[in-house]
């Protein structure tokens, strides 16, 4: 019976075990490239090659279902045109719509990243060749092409014809050698050397690949060769064990010291602090703090009140695990024994308390492949990892932190990566925070509001910040600060009550690291509330805030504030910090009738709209300059300006022709009346002028009709009396026409 149950279980659940989970496809935009991330549920063996319309990603051991629902959430189609899974082979296809190339790499096992970079691919790139690896057997499940907006029919795979052979770098790793031989590393290397490494034909692919890759990297400037330094002891004959290599942003390159432990190195050649020294998750547990606090602080001193180094180390590490930086530093000062890592602990403690550390132990380690990268990024706000190795280390070690430290440190990290528009890393950090169970707290809500703003969703951001800004608690000040800054920079109004609240928060932060931030936002809040006089006065010692202040004035300031702060002596150039909105200020000055002020502001702008430049020239009486600026522009607005410029040059007939082309009949008639060409006015003029012009200069073909209209009862045989009567009638008609013309002109108000 048991055998039958086992067989039944294997028959039912066996096939399910072989089915891989969905491979989630996400993406992100970066300057110069679009990133596509495929997250498998397990490590995979993958290849990538060229197709006629893009690239294909092929797995050799399984066929996952690709979840492409979120692939186009954050990107457009300037580089990535479409993605789909071939229904016959299961290969994942990437269609491109640009002059770009794919550069794939494995971020970590199970996560394949494909960067679509602008330009031409590097010479000799193996990803530019079609694949010739046999595809997996067909699957009846059908997956369709997905371009972010619709589902189309499956696309037929392009048949590959060739692919250059590449060396499998996992074939001969140090760890692999150690596992195979079961002997120490030195013994393993000695065995290989004794077998004749230099003549081993199986390593020919390795030699060729090394020569090709290093040579290509050197020619492209991403690999620098540095001559090893001599040892400090010349008699030893040993060279400096450091290896100095610059690899740009090449992923998954780990630079290590030569030596027994192969310690990781920073990009500048210094040794990185190891993961063992920063294994903070192991310095505590998930048990209640009250259960751990006593045992972890027990036995700090022994006989004769002498400190026990092991107990001190355990206590300091536990305080750092809890996030108590000041308490950890206090323990180190209280027990000043020669503790090996006290410099590291001091830097970690300062980071936890957000205290500046001018002599950080993590200086220059932001690109290390250890936890030092995370703490170096937190220690120096202005420095972030330059390559993928450092970013991966930050994400990996941040995710390993206990939940309370993720919530404490996460908002700082997210803000720094958002500041450089690294949305992908910021999103991963946020997800690592939100994975922790329980209420994330108001600080995380403020962080999510900042991410909403970065994603272009200010409404979502304001909805999060509004209730937090009026709630009680330590985060209300940060929420109000973020809310007011967002509203001010978007040109929205800020209430007087919010300005008063910011003033109160600023008083409580005098002398702190946050004082400057609250001062800056308070200046913007005053401007957004309409108090531009106070805003400009208080912004004098803060030049970094003045560009935003000028933008608020240009976009939302009243005319009175504009006249007070943007009206300049004509011999004084406009302030450079208003350069971004100089054209807007010029336009508003022109609307107020201040043409010379508008011209002065235009002198500051980088790119002046042609129509605005023509309008300013026209307002200054230079019609010819306006015509020259708009010479080749036949848009409706440009033609209107041209017609006005022609009128200033007394070319009313040409102006009337333009008004007729635009369908502006009233302006056309007005310009035509200015020509004083009575024959034309009698034919095409407006009604009051047309009647008078017909009397003054009747049309050649209508003279008889005009005479008949003036004296309809007069015949050719009638005598002088009838003709005189007709003249009287003609005079009366002329008088009526002139009276009608005079009455059509409104008398101006006194």
XYZ file of C-alpha atoms in Angstrom:
750
model
C 0.000 0.000 0.000
C 2.799 2.400 0.850
C 4.456 1.698 -2.497
C 1.227 2.565 -4.302
C 0.997 5.838 -2.383
C 4.573 6.679 -3.293
C 3.931 5.932 -6.949
C 0.719 7.969 -6.918
C 2.493 10.904 -5.290
C 5.306 10.750 -7.859
C 2.829 10.490 -10.747
C 0.762 13.484 -9.579
C 3.425 15.793 -8.200
C 6.483 14.710 -10.159
C 5.701 16.706 -13.300
C 4.873 19.754 -11.201
C 8.317 19.739 -9.672
C 9.868 20.086 -13.106
C 7.789 23.101 -14.013
C 9.712 26.273 -13.352
C 8.036 29.282 -11.787
C 7.371 32.404 -13.830
C 10.348 34.507 -14.867
C 9.415 38.106 -14.037
C 10.557 40.715 -16.566
C 11.043 44.313 -15.380
C 12.828 47.297 -16.863
C 14.153 50.787 -16.249
C 15.468 53.804 -18.149
C 18.973 55.171 -17.586
C 21.042 57.829 -19.360
C 22.379 56.140 -22.486
C 20.786 52.734 -22.010
C 17.597 50.824 -21.209
C 17.863 48.002 -18.673
C 15.835 44.795 -18.909
C 15.893 42.465 -15.874
C 14.733 38.830 -16.049
C 14.359 37.270 -12.584
C 14.201 33.465 -12.651
C 13.215 31.467 -9.602
C 16.463 29.510 -9.668
C 19.968 29.703 -11.169
C 19.916 29.065 -14.924
C 22.377 28.442 -17.740
C 21.774 31.037 -20.418
C 23.104 32.251 -23.758
C 22.365 35.320 -25.825
C 22.737 35.886 -29.547
C 21.699 38.142 -32.406
C 18.542 37.856 -34.493
C 17.319 39.835 -37.484
C 15.268 42.194 -35.332
C 17.105 42.115 -32.021
C 18.401 39.439 -29.652
C 17.304 36.145 -28.140
C 17.940 34.775 -24.652
C 18.090 30.987 -24.510
C 18.167 28.636 -21.546
C 19.699 25.202 -21.869
C 18.009 23.322 -19.067
C 14.399 24.520 -18.739
C 11.584 26.605 -20.242
C 10.056 29.107 -17.838
C 6.872 31.049 -18.368
C 7.771 34.727 -18.776
C 5.716 37.257 -16.816
C 5.944 40.396 -18.985
C 3.041 42.359 -17.502
C 5.285 45.027 -15.922
C 7.957 45.161 -18.608
C 6.870 48.527 -20.013
C 5.698 50.222 -16.816
C 8.748 52.488 -16.486
C 10.122 52.742 -20.032
C 9.100 53.890 -23.476
C 9.839 52.275 -26.805
C 12.782 54.365 -27.981
C 15.112 51.371 -27.600
C 13.032 48.334 -26.615
C 10.332 47.734 -29.238
C 8.834 44.441 -28.057
C 9.535 41.255 -26.100
C 8.065 37.800 -26.590
C 8.703 34.108 -25.980
C 8.881 31.903 -29.052
C 6.061 29.322 -28.835
C 8.160 26.610 -30.493
C 11.557 26.966 -28.851
C 10.731 28.883 -25.666
C 13.540 31.398 -26.436
C 13.011 34.881 -25.026
C 13.220 37.455 -27.844
C 14.096 41.131 -27.497
C 13.087 43.378 -30.393
C 14.995 46.659 -30.639
C 14.030 49.950 -32.311
C 17.274 51.902 -32.162
C 20.904 52.036 -33.189
C 21.952 50.176 -30.069
C 23.338 46.870 -28.835
C 22.745 44.418 -26.003
C 25.231 43.878 -23.183
C 23.916 41.084 -20.904
C 25.346 39.914 -17.611
C 24.279 37.862 -14.629
C 23.605 40.158 -11.693
C 23.544 37.166 -9.370
C 22.448 33.544 -9.885
C 18.943 33.566 -11.272
C 18.885 37.254 -12.317
C 19.918 38.084 -15.890
C 20.293 41.762 -16.800
C 20.308 42.980 -20.409
C 21.410 46.565 -21.085
C 20.417 48.031 -24.463
C 23.121 50.659 -24.936
C 23.246 53.382 -27.573
C 25.877 53.099 -30.292
C 27.612 50.180 -31.943
C 28.607 46.964 -30.143
C 32.214 46.417 -29.068
C 34.329 44.737 -31.688
C 34.300 40.965 -31.280
C 31.272 40.870 -28.974
C 30.030 37.277 -28.861
C 26.462 38.476 -28.304
C 26.340 39.787 -31.887
C 26.437 36.277 -33.353
C 23.404 34.007 -33.762
C 23.120 31.061 -31.413
C 23.797 27.507 -32.512
C 23.082 25.808 -29.169
C 20.241 23.265 -29.614
C 16.947 24.641 -28.389
C 14.789 22.843 -25.808
C 12.017 20.584 -27.137
C 8.789 22.327 -28.192
C 6.139 23.047 -25.604
C 2.429 23.147 -26.419
C 1.996 26.236 -24.230
C 1.879 29.362 -26.363
C 3.404 32.660 -25.315
C 2.789 35.734 -27.398
C 4.681 38.837 -28.329
C 4.284 41.686 -25.858
C 5.094 45.289 -26.711
C 3.595 46.975 -23.677
C 0.286 47.926 -25.313
C -1.136 44.929 -27.117
C -0.726 41.210 -27.683
C 0.180 40.117 -31.199
C 0.597 36.774 -32.895
C 3.668 34.721 -32.009
C 6.719 35.529 -34.032
C 8.692 32.857 -35.887
C 12.193 32.412 -34.512
C 15.146 33.310 -36.699
C 17.288 30.292 -37.504
C 20.810 30.818 -36.159
C 23.703 29.949 -38.375
C 26.855 30.413 -36.336
C 28.288 31.514 -33.015
C 31.872 32.115 -31.986
C 33.057 29.692 -29.297
C 33.628 31.261 -25.900
C 35.426 29.970 -22.849
C 33.328 28.809 -19.899
C 34.858 30.789 -17.039
C 33.227 28.562 -14.431
C 35.254 25.605 -15.690
C 38.427 26.368 -13.773
C 37.702 28.491 -10.708
C 39.756 28.288 -7.548
C 36.739 27.023 -5.613
C 36.180 24.345 -8.256
C 39.791 23.218 -8.021
C 39.526 23.036 -4.249
C 36.298 21.002 -4.424
C 37.665 18.575 -6.994
C 41.004 17.862 -5.393
C 39.895 18.146 -1.789
C 43.369 19.470 -1.089
C 44.629 22.883 -0.074
C 44.744 25.421 -2.855
C 48.507 25.582 -3.078
C 48.669 21.807 -3.443
C 46.031 21.909 -6.164
C 47.945 24.525 -8.108
C 51.170 22.577 -7.676
C 49.456 19.485 -9.084
C 48.255 21.388 -12.128
C 51.653 22.924 -12.715
C 53.326 19.543 -12.455
C 50.932 18.248 -15.104
C 52.123 20.950 -17.465
C 49.727 23.867 -17.539
C 51.709 25.598 -20.250
C 51.269 22.653 -22.613
C 47.760 21.630 -21.670
C 45.665 21.767 -24.894
C 42.457 21.901 -22.870
C 43.367 25.396 -21.707
C 43.914 26.797 -25.190
C 40.431 28.333 -25.201
C 41.271 30.031 -21.908
C 44.501 31.487 -23.306
C 42.829 32.768 -26.462
C 39.912 34.243 -24.541
C 42.190 35.961 -22.027
C 44.339 37.503 -24.749
C 41.310 38.627 -26.733
C 39.353 40.089 -23.818
C 42.284 41.846 -22.112
C 43.575 43.211 -25.422
C 40.155 44.490 -26.416
C 39.655 46.046 -22.995
C 43.016 47.808 -23.186
C 42.274 49.160 -26.693
C 38.916 50.525 -25.526
C 40.390 52.120 -22.406
C 38.512 50.069 -19.814
C 41.565 48.090 -18.644
C 44.674 49.846 -17.342
C 47.929 48.015 -16.709
C 49.937 49.199 -13.700
C 53.483 48.082 -13.063
C 53.662 46.323 -9.646
C 55.551 48.237 -6.996
C 58.666 46.782 -5.450
C 58.471 45.500 -1.906
C 59.497 47.780 0.938
C 62.270 45.280 1.618
C 64.415 45.243 -1.566
C 66.260 42.178 -0.432
C 63.107 40.111 -0.374
C 62.605 40.418 -4.119
C 58.844 40.357 -3.647
C 56.534 42.682 -5.502
C 53.547 44.495 -4.051
C 50.732 41.895 -3.841
C 48.097 44.476 -4.813
C 46.582 44.175 -8.266
C 45.540 47.543 -9.755
C 42.923 47.189 -12.503
C 40.403 49.765 -13.731
C 37.390 48.016 -15.206
C 34.839 50.810 -15.632
C 31.374 49.366 -15.072
C 32.167 45.819 -16.136
C 29.840 43.660 -13.993
C 30.768 40.880 -11.611
C 34.498 41.656 -11.545
C 35.933 41.078 -8.073
C 39.446 42.363 -7.464
C 41.235 40.513 -4.691
C 44.582 40.660 -2.947
C 47.091 37.988 -3.606
C 47.408 35.946 -0.476
C 46.000 33.209 1.650
C 42.472 34.575 2.096
C 42.172 36.417 -1.238
C 40.640 39.434 0.508
C 38.499 41.741 -1.690
C 39.954 45.090 -2.686
C 38.470 48.494 -3.394
C 38.689 50.165 -6.800
C 41.734 52.123 -5.559
C 43.630 48.999 -4.523
C 43.009 49.174 -0.769
C 41.836 46.153 1.189
C 38.082 46.061 1.865
C 36.676 45.407 5.304
C 35.500 41.813 5.228
C 31.963 40.529 5.670
C 33.011 38.740 8.857
C 33.845 42.080 10.493
C 30.446 43.514 9.444
C 28.182 40.524 10.024
C 25.650 42.657 11.898
C 22.682 40.277 11.323
C 24.591 37.645 13.333
C 25.167 40.001 16.306
C 21.613 39.588 17.554
C 18.508 37.515 17.008
C 14.788 37.892 16.437
C 14.014 37.114 20.089
C 12.631 39.968 22.239
C 15.254 42.531 23.133
C 14.473 42.132 26.821
C 15.516 38.470 26.592
C 18.820 39.328 24.939
C 19.889 42.500 26.708
C 20.976 40.894 29.981
C 22.965 37.967 28.570
C 24.654 40.130 25.963
C 25.908 42.603 28.602
C 26.787 39.979 31.179
C 30.354 39.556 32.354
C 31.797 42.832 31.045
C 34.216 42.936 33.965
C 35.855 40.186 35.912
C 38.252 39.982 38.798
C 39.748 43.307 39.893
C 37.194 45.040 37.617
C 39.237 44.099 34.607
C 37.291 44.167 31.360
C 36.672 40.912 29.534
C 37.499 41.628 25.851
C 35.145 38.944 24.537
C 32.266 40.253 26.644
C 32.937 43.849 25.535
C 33.016 42.798 21.882
C 29.746 40.918 22.319
C 28.077 43.885 24.063
C 29.258 46.461 21.523
C 28.131 44.333 18.611
C 24.715 43.824 20.198
C 24.244 47.591 20.643
C 25.082 48.068 16.962
C 22.624 45.312 16.049
C 19.912 47.228 17.918
C 20.859 50.464 16.124
C 22.090 52.145 19.321
C 25.139 53.996 18.024
C 25.736 56.290 20.997
C 25.477 53.381 23.428
C 28.019 51.354 21.439
C 30.464 54.259 21.361
C 29.957 54.704 25.098
C 30.932 51.100 25.734
C 34.083 51.501 23.649
C 35.051 54.609 25.652
C 34.254 52.927 28.967
C 36.358 49.864 28.225
C 39.292 51.283 26.241
C 41.088 48.002 25.759
C 42.891 47.268 22.541
C 39.804 46.045 20.713
C 40.615 45.023 17.142
C 37.627 46.572 15.307
C 36.812 49.595 17.456
C 37.532 51.990 14.563
C 35.008 50.107 12.427
C 32.463 50.061 15.257
C 32.869 53.800 15.793
C 32.113 54.506 12.114
C 29.095 52.164 12.111
C 27.787 53.827 15.296
C 28.082 57.307 13.769
C 26.248 56.124 10.661
C 23.427 54.650 12.742
C 22.997 57.968 14.577
C 23.446 59.967 11.344
C 26.432 61.786 12.825
C 29.150 63.110 10.454
C 32.320 61.038 10.415
C 35.242 62.878 8.843
C 37.622 59.950 9.361
C 35.343 57.123 8.315
C 36.783 53.629 8.331
C 34.864 52.996 5.077
C 36.398 55.785 3.015
C 36.830 54.678 -0.623
C 35.114 51.304 -0.127
C 31.843 52.043 -1.927
C 32.799 49.698 -4.794
C 33.850 46.771 -2.606
C 32.141 43.423 -3.026
C 31.486 43.168 0.713
C 29.210 44.807 3.271
C 31.751 47.647 3.401
C 30.119 49.012 0.224
C 26.822 49.505 2.069
C 28.375 51.310 5.011
C 30.663 53.398 2.791
C 27.618 54.567 0.821
C 25.857 55.499 4.053
C 28.944 57.218 5.470
C 29.496 59.633 2.569
C 26.293 61.104 1.083
C 28.064 62.536 -1.953
C 29.636 59.218 -3.027
C 27.778 56.249 -4.516
C 29.077 53.004 -6.029
C 30.309 53.616 -9.557
C 29.930 50.070 -10.862
C 27.551 47.155 -10.729
C 29.665 45.265 -8.196
C 29.266 47.953 -5.539
C 25.561 48.397 -6.228
C 24.984 44.665 -6.001
C 26.867 44.564 -2.691
C 24.741 47.414 -1.319
C 21.499 45.661 -2.242
C 22.671 42.254 -1.047
C 23.885 43.401 2.343
C 21.018 45.817 2.913
C 18.514 43.015 2.329
C 20.384 40.922 4.925
C 19.985 43.538 7.678
C 17.345 42.985 10.353
C 14.031 44.766 9.645
C 14.506 47.566 12.183
C 17.855 48.559 10.635
C 16.373 48.437 7.140
C 13.685 50.872 8.256
C 16.247 53.078 9.978
C 18.775 53.260 7.143
C 16.575 52.638 4.104
C 15.131 56.152 3.654
C 18.622 57.665 3.554
C 19.794 55.204 0.912
C 16.678 55.586 -1.209
C 16.978 59.379 -1.165
C 20.608 59.233 -2.309
C 19.916 56.910 -5.223
C 16.847 58.915 -6.225
C 19.036 62.028 -6.280
C 21.104 60.484 -9.103
C 17.981 59.086 -10.823
C 18.954 55.467 -10.128
C 15.349 54.298 -9.944
C 16.203 50.590 -10.192
C 18.386 50.508 -7.055
C 16.000 52.790 -5.147
C 13.090 50.496 -6.012
C 14.995 47.403 -4.887
C 15.866 49.092 -1.594
C 12.240 50.075 -1.046
C 11.084 46.520 -1.745
C 13.608 45.179 0.773
C 12.143 47.519 3.400
C 8.529 46.687 2.666
C 9.199 42.936 2.798
C 9.697 43.216 6.542
C 6.555 42.288 8.523
C 4.618 44.817 10.564
C 3.819 48.503 10.201
C 6.703 50.225 8.356
C 6.145 53.495 10.213
C 5.821 57.124 9.125
C 9.456 57.462 8.032
C 8.875 54.814 5.366
C 5.686 56.613 4.276
C 7.745 59.748 3.695
C 10.244 57.680 1.706
C 7.453 56.207 -0.426
C 6.150 59.709 -1.074
C 9.579 60.701 -2.372
C 9.540 57.692 -4.695
C 6.056 58.615 -5.931
C 7.396 62.044 -6.773
C 10.384 60.502 -8.578
C 7.992 58.334 -10.594
C 6.094 61.442 -11.711
C 3.106 60.910 -9.397
C 2.914 64.095 -7.275
C -0.738 63.418 -6.454
C 0.109 60.090 -4.820
C 2.993 61.739 -2.981
C 0.798 64.522 -1.607
C -1.850 62.018 -0.522
C 0.767 60.262 1.631
C 2.334 63.422 3.058
C -0.783 65.473 3.864
C -2.012 63.384 6.823
C 1.513 62.835 8.143
C 2.298 66.562 8.112
C -0.513 67.361 10.563
C -0.115 64.275 12.755
C 1.846 64.214 15.967
C 5.172 62.460 16.041
C 8.810 62.936 15.079
C 8.115 62.383 11.376
C 5.575 65.183 10.986
C 8.326 67.741 10.433
C 9.918 65.707 7.646
C 6.504 65.111 6.074
C 5.659 68.824 6.174
C 9.079 69.673 4.766
C 8.627 67.278 1.838
C 5.032 68.407 1.220
C 5.835 72.120 1.186
C 8.920 71.618 -0.978
C 6.892 69.625 -3.514
C 4.055 72.159 -3.653
C 6.412 75.115 -3.935
C 8.565 73.644 -6.700
C 5.445 72.673 -8.670
C 4.126 76.241 -8.462
C 1.270 75.345 -6.092
C 0.150 77.512 -3.201
C 1.377 77.015 0.361
C -0.865 78.127 3.222
C 0.143 80.638 5.864
C -0.434 77.960 8.539
C 2.125 75.694 6.848
C 4.646 78.549 6.790
C 4.106 79.111 10.519
C 4.530 75.400 11.230
C 7.830 75.355 9.299
C 9.050 78.341 11.318
C 8.327 76.430 14.520
C 10.109 73.301 13.277
C 13.115 75.412 12.261
C 13.445 76.848 15.777
C 13.707 73.313 17.123
C 16.456 72.428 14.657
C 18.763 75.409 15.086
C 22.356 74.193 15.188
C 21.476 70.717 13.851
C 22.367 69.146 10.509
C 18.773 69.734 9.324
C 18.801 73.485 9.959
C 19.925 74.397 6.437
C 17.285 72.191 4.773
C 14.467 73.739 6.796
C 15.764 77.255 6.050
C 15.791 76.547 2.327
C 12.286 75.096 2.237
C 10.999 77.942 4.421
C 12.205 80.446 1.819
C 10.342 78.553 -0.905
C 7.262 78.331 1.324
C 7.238 82.106 1.810
C 7.385 82.630 -1.941
C 4.663 80.053 -2.616
C 2.448 81.770 -0.029
C 2.885 85.137 -1.780
C 5.483 86.733 0.532
C 8.152 87.293 -2.111
C 9.703 90.236 -0.253
C 10.644 88.060 2.741
C 11.645 85.173 0.475
C 14.147 87.232 -1.531
C 15.499 88.887 1.602
C 16.088 85.576 3.407
C 17.563 83.852 0.333
C 20.639 86.113 0.232
C 22.908 83.685 2.178
C 21.461 80.663 0.328
C 22.367 80.962 -3.369
C 21.397 77.322 -4.001
C 17.720 78.131 -3.409
C 17.476 81.214 -5.622
C 16.977 79.379 -8.963
C 13.843 77.731 -7.540
C 12.746 81.064 -6.068
C 13.000 82.758 -9.464
C 11.057 79.888 -11.022
C 8.226 80.344 -8.518
C 8.159 84.087 -9.218
C 8.149 83.591 -13.001
C 5.428 80.955 -13.025
C 3.152 81.941 -10.150
C 4.157 85.358 -8.833
C 1.689 88.260 -9.127
C 2.472 91.267 -11.339
C 3.228 93.397 -8.265
C 5.963 90.990 -7.117
C 7.284 90.797 -10.666
C 7.574 94.584 -10.874
C 9.268 94.742 -7.459
C 11.914 92.049 -8.030
C 12.299 91.589 -11.799
C 12.393 95.240 -12.899
C 16.084 96.066 -13.246
C 18.073 99.148 -14.242
C 18.748 98.787 -17.969
C 22.505 98.866 -17.418
C 22.331 96.011 -14.865
C 22.368 92.453 -16.286
C 19.812 89.964 -14.936
C 21.016 87.570 -12.184
C 22.480 84.315 -13.571
C 20.468 82.157 -11.167
C 17.309 83.147 -13.115
C 18.706 81.849 -16.399
C 16.292 78.903 -16.609
C 13.212 81.173 -16.511
C 14.610 84.258 -18.273
C 12.328 83.748 -21.295
C 9.246 83.443 -19.068
C 10.159 86.640 -17.229
C 10.732 88.420 -20.551
C 7.311 87.317 -21.796
C 5.613 88.577 -18.654
C 7.467 91.893 -18.818
C 6.342 92.283 -22.412
C 2.760 91.640 -21.328
C 3.113 94.510 -18.852
C 4.247 96.809 -21.680
C 7.899 96.934 -20.558
C 9.617 96.102 -23.841
C 13.083 97.259 -22.746
C 12.879 95.146 -19.569
C 11.821 92.171 -21.687
C 14.817 92.663 -23.978
C 17.128 92.834 -20.967
C 15.829 89.483 -19.656
C 16.115 87.923 -23.108
C 19.833 88.677 -23.068
C 20.184 86.122 -20.243
C 18.256 83.247 -21.834
C 20.124 80.456 -23.611
C 17.419 79.478 -26.087
C 15.105 82.357 -26.949
C 11.852 81.429 -28.730
C 11.849 83.113 -32.128
C 8.300 84.458 -31.765
C 9.083 85.983 -28.377
C 12.200 87.637 -29.788
C 10.164 89.018 -32.705
C 7.454 90.339 -30.364
C 10.047 92.128 -28.237
C 11.629 93.675 -31.346
C 8.193 94.740 -32.566
C 7.342 96.274 -29.184
C 10.576 98.269 -29.391
C 9.502 99.604 -32.812
C 11.874 97.486 -34.869
C 9.487 95.868 -37.335
C 12.239 94.846 -39.734
C 14.049 92.889 -37.004
C 10.811 91.044 -36.238
C 10.424 90.134 -39.918
C 14.022 88.914 -40.095
C 13.566 86.608 -37.090
C 10.399 85.037 -38.528
C 11.535 84.918 -42.120
C 10.815 81.208 -42.695
C 8.008 80.742 -40.165
C 4.518 80.568 -41.687
C 2.611 79.516 -38.586
C -0.538 81.370 -37.541
C 1.174 83.209 -34.667
C 4.196 84.116 -36.790
C 2.032 85.513 -39.617
C 0.115 87.633 -37.107
C 3.379 89.136 -35.852
C 4.564 89.678 -39.439
C 1.368 91.559 -40.328
C 1.811 93.854 -37.317
C 5.474 94.408 -38.268
C 4.478 95.334 -41.838
C 2.046 97.920 -40.503
C 4.854 99.560 -38.496
C 6.780 99.735 -41.796
C 3.697 101.372 -43.482
C 3.251 98.399 -45.798
C -0.476 98.191 -45.065
C -1.345 96.454 -48.325
C 0.983 93.479 -47.522
C -0.375 93.423 -43.980
C -3.939 93.331 -45.335
C -3.016 90.399 -47.565
C -1.674 88.454 -44.541
C -4.787 89.244 -42.507
C -6.901 87.988 -45.392
C -4.843 84.750 -45.458
C -5.472 84.329 -41.730
C -9.192 84.976 -42.074
C -9.041 88.092 -39.877
C -11.524 90.237 -41.825
C -11.727 93.132 -39.377
C -7.935 93.494 -39.202
C -7.740 93.153 -42.989
C -10.245 95.971 -43.552
C -8.503 98.156 -40.976
C -5.144 97.675 -42.705
C -6.756 98.237 -46.105
C -8.293 101.506 -44.945
C -4.796 102.715 -44.012
C -3.577 102.326 -47.614
C -5.730 105.301 -48.899
C -5.907 103.606 -52.279
C -9.509 104.565 -52.885
C -10.071 102.310 -55.867
C -9.095 99.264 -53.792
C -11.117 100.448 -50.792
C -14.150 101.059 -53.021
C -13.890 97.457 -54.171
C -12.774 95.516 -51.053
C -13.047 97.959 -48.158
C -15.357 97.831 -45.159
C -18.859 99.285 -45.441
C -18.360 102.840 -44.041
C -15.140 103.369 -45.993
C -16.384 101.605 -49.096
C -19.289 104.047 -49.590
C -17.092 107.134 -49.202
C -14.366 105.675 -51.420
C -16.973 104.993 -54.110
C -17.934 108.688 -54.079
C -14.348 109.916 -54.082
C -13.102 107.503 -56.701
C -15.881 105.419 -58.331
C -14.820 102.270 -60.115
C -14.267 102.684 -63.837
C -16.853 100.120 -64.872
C -19.514 101.329 -62.458
C -19.644 105.113 -63.126
C -22.956 104.932 -64.970
C -24.466 102.703 -62.331
C -23.320 105.090 -59.617
C -24.901 108.073 -61.391
C -28.113 106.132 -61.860
C -28.160 105.201 -58.170
C -27.745 108.869 -57.221
C -30.470 110.110 -59.617
C -32.737 107.185 -60.402
C -35.511 109.361 -61.910
C -33.256 111.347 -64.228
C -33.242 110.505 -67.918
C -30.785 111.540 -70.583
C -33.291 113.936 -72.166
C -34.021 115.906 -69.001
C -32.761 119.462 -68.711
C -30.550 121.419 -66.301
C -33.121 121.440 -63.528
C -33.199 117.659 -63.370
C -29.425 117.463 -63.483
C -29.101 119.986 -60.661
C -31.580 117.997 -58.670
C -29.443 114.924 -59.213
C -26.351 116.775 -58.009
C -28.204 117.761 -54.855
C -29.126 114.155 -54.309
C -25.476 113.176 -54.951
C -24.297 115.684 -52.375
C -26.835 114.409 -49.876
C -25.695 110.796 -50.405
C -22.070 111.828 -49.975
C -22.911 113.673 -46.753
C -24.767 110.635 -45.402
C -21.802 108.356 -46.229
C -19.380 110.659 -44.414
C -21.711 110.927 -41.413
C -21.971 107.135 -41.268
C -18.164 106.880 -41.347
C -17.773 109.428 -38.544
C -20.390 107.709 -36.418
C -18.577 104.373 -36.788
C -15.635 105.743 -34.812
C -16.283 105.707 -31.078
C -15.583 108.874 -29.139
C -12.933 108.087 -26.495
C -13.921 108.394 -22.876
C -12.639 111.496 -21.080
